[in-house]
Short mmCIF file of C-alpha atoms in Angstrom, two decimals:
data_model
loop_
_atom_site.label_atom_id
_atom_site.label_comp_id
_atom_site.label_asym_id
_atom_site.label_seq_id
_atom_site.Cartn_x
_atom_site.Cartn_y
_atom_site.Cartn_z
CA MET A 57 24.28 180.40 61.86
CA ASN A 58 26.70 183.77 62.87
CA LYS A 59 27.91 183.74 66.41
CA LYS A 60 27.27 187.90 66.23
CA ILE A 61 23.60 187.34 65.13
CA ILE A 62 23.40 184.68 67.97
CA ILE A 63 24.58 187.49 70.95
CA PHE A 64 22.70 190.12 69.66
CA THR A 65 19.61 187.83 69.50
CA SER A 66 20.14 186.58 73.20
CA GLN A 67 21.02 189.81 74.32
CA LEU A 68 17.61 191.47 72.32
CA LEU A 69 15.40 188.83 74.09
CA GLY A 70 16.88 189.57 77.32
CA ALA A 71 16.53 193.12 77.13
CA ILE A 72 12.60 192.36 75.81
CA LEU A 73 11.87 189.78 78.52
CA ILE A 74 12.86 192.05 81.14
CA ILE A 75 11.26 194.88 80.29
CA GLY A 76 8.12 193.32 78.79
CA LEU A 77 7.86 191.75 82.26
CA LEU A 78 8.10 195.41 84.08
CA HIS A 79 5.74 196.97 81.63
CA THR A 80 2.96 194.52 82.17
CA GLY A 81 3.60 194.61 85.56
CA PHE A 82 3.25 198.24 85.78
CA LEU A 83 0.20 197.78 83.54
CA PHE A 84 -1.18 195.51 86.17
CA ALA A 85 0.24 197.26 89.06
CA ARG A 86 -1.57 200.44 88.25
CA ASN A 87 -5.12 198.53 86.98
CA LEU A 88 -4.82 200.00 83.75
CA ASP A 89 -6.98 199.04 80.98
CA PHE A 90 -5.27 197.74 78.33
CA ASP A 91 -4.95 194.85 75.70
CA PHE A 92 -2.38 191.86 76.48
CA THR A 93 -2.68 190.63 73.19
CA LEU A 94 -1.63 194.25 71.70
CA VAL A 95 1.11 194.86 74.18
CA LEU A 96 2.64 191.24 72.67
CA LEU A 97 2.03 192.29 69.20
CA GLY A 98 4.14 195.34 70.10
CA TYR A 99 6.76 193.32 71.24
CA VAL A 100 6.96 190.72 68.85
CA ILE A 101 6.71 192.98 65.75
CA ASN A 102 9.35 195.41 67.26
CA LEU A 103 12.20 191.98 68.30
CA ALA A 104 10.82 190.81 64.60
CA MET A 105 12.34 194.27 63.14
CA ALA A 106 15.04 194.64 65.01
CA LEU A 107 16.73 191.38 64.56
CA GLY A 108 16.06 191.87 60.73
CA ILE A 109 17.66 195.21 60.85
CA TYR A 110 20.78 193.93 62.59
CA SER A 111 20.65 191.03 60.14
CA VAL A 112 21.05 193.59 57.25
CA LEU A 113 23.63 195.71 59.38
CA LEU A 114 25.61 192.63 59.83
CA TYR A 115 25.87 191.80 55.94
CA PHE A 116 26.65 194.91 55.26
CA SER A 117 29.08 195.46 57.67
CA GLU A 118 31.19 192.23 56.44
CA LYS A 119 30.99 193.93 53.28
CA LYS A 120 32.90 196.74 54.81
CA ASN A 121 30.09 199.20 53.51
CA LYS A 122 30.35 202.54 55.47
CA ASN A 123 26.95 203.46 55.20
CA LEU A 124 25.44 201.14 58.26
CA GLY A 125 24.69 204.37 60.03
CA PHE A 126 22.16 205.37 57.19
CA LEU A 127 20.88 201.95 56.88
CA PHE A 128 20.31 201.69 60.92
CA MET A 129 18.25 205.23 60.35
CA PHE A 130 16.70 203.93 57.50
CA GLY A 131 15.78 200.82 59.73
CA SER A 132 14.29 203.60 62.24
CA THR A 133 12.35 204.96 59.63
CA LEU A 134 10.37 201.47 58.43
CA LYS A 135 9.60 200.91 62.06
CA PHE A 136 7.72 204.21 62.29
CA VAL A 137 6.12 203.30 58.84
CA ILE A 138 5.12 200.10 60.61
CA TYR A 139 3.58 201.48 63.53
CA PHE A 140 1.51 203.85 61.29
CA LEU A 141 0.40 200.80 58.93
CA ILE A 142 -0.58 198.24 62.07
CA PHE A 143 -0.56 200.03 65.61
CA ASP A 144 -2.21 203.41 64.98
CA PRO A 145 -5.26 202.21 63.05
CA ILE A 146 -6.49 200.16 65.93
CA PHE A 147 -5.19 202.78 68.76
CA MET A 148 -7.42 205.47 67.09
CA LEU A 149 -10.39 203.07 66.41
CA ASP A 150 -11.74 205.29 69.65
CA GLY A 151 -10.74 208.69 67.99
CA LYS A 152 -7.90 209.01 70.51
CA LEU A 153 -4.62 207.83 71.53
CA THR A 154 -3.79 207.03 75.09
CA LYS A 155 -0.54 207.05 77.06
CA VAL A 156 -1.23 203.57 77.52
CA GLU A 157 -1.86 202.58 73.68
CA PHE A 158 1.35 204.63 73.07
CA PHE A 159 3.55 203.02 75.31
CA ILE A 160 2.34 199.90 73.93
CA PHE A 161 4.38 199.99 70.95
CA PHE A 162 7.13 202.41 72.19
CA VAL A 163 8.55 200.52 75.06
CA PRO A 164 9.65 197.84 73.36
CA TYR A 165 10.60 200.54 70.51
CA PHE A 166 13.15 202.38 72.56
CA THR A 167 14.15 199.13 73.83
CA CYS A 168 15.02 197.64 70.52
CA LEU A 169 16.48 200.86 69.67
CA LEU A 170 19.16 200.64 72.35
CA VAL A 171 20.23 197.24 72.04
CA GLU A 172 20.54 197.94 68.02
CA THR A 173 22.23 200.81 69.15
CA PHE A 174 25.02 199.29 71.21
CA ALA A 175 25.89 196.16 68.32
CA LEU A 176 25.48 199.06 65.90
CA ILE A 177 28.62 200.83 67.59
CA LYS A 178 30.41 197.47 68.20
CA LEU A 179 30.24 196.74 64.47
CA LEU A 180 31.39 200.16 63.68
CA ARG A 181 34.52 199.92 65.76
CA GLU A 182 34.95 196.46 64.60
CA MET A 183 35.20 197.79 60.98
CA ASP A 184 37.92 199.79 61.72
#
């Protein structure tokens, strides 16, 4: 397995674990009503998508493709499509989107996005 994917995976897992623990700790501390299965699903799906997107970026960076930024943006768009296909219908069962529901998807989304962005910057610097 490629060393870069191992490093990225470990960084992503570390970030997801830390933020996930803080996120669920906050929800418990505030005594907020939430479905832990949905929280876990949000983190797992975002983790899987981030790994998939980074793998594609890594593949094209090795081919010296200069369109990594566009691929990255396409990956982010794909994440929103997944949100609207999977999470939005679940969240809208009661007819409204609460703040807790919003953050169930978008906390792991932004966590993965941050790790992916730094990884992309590193890939682009290595291509020069």
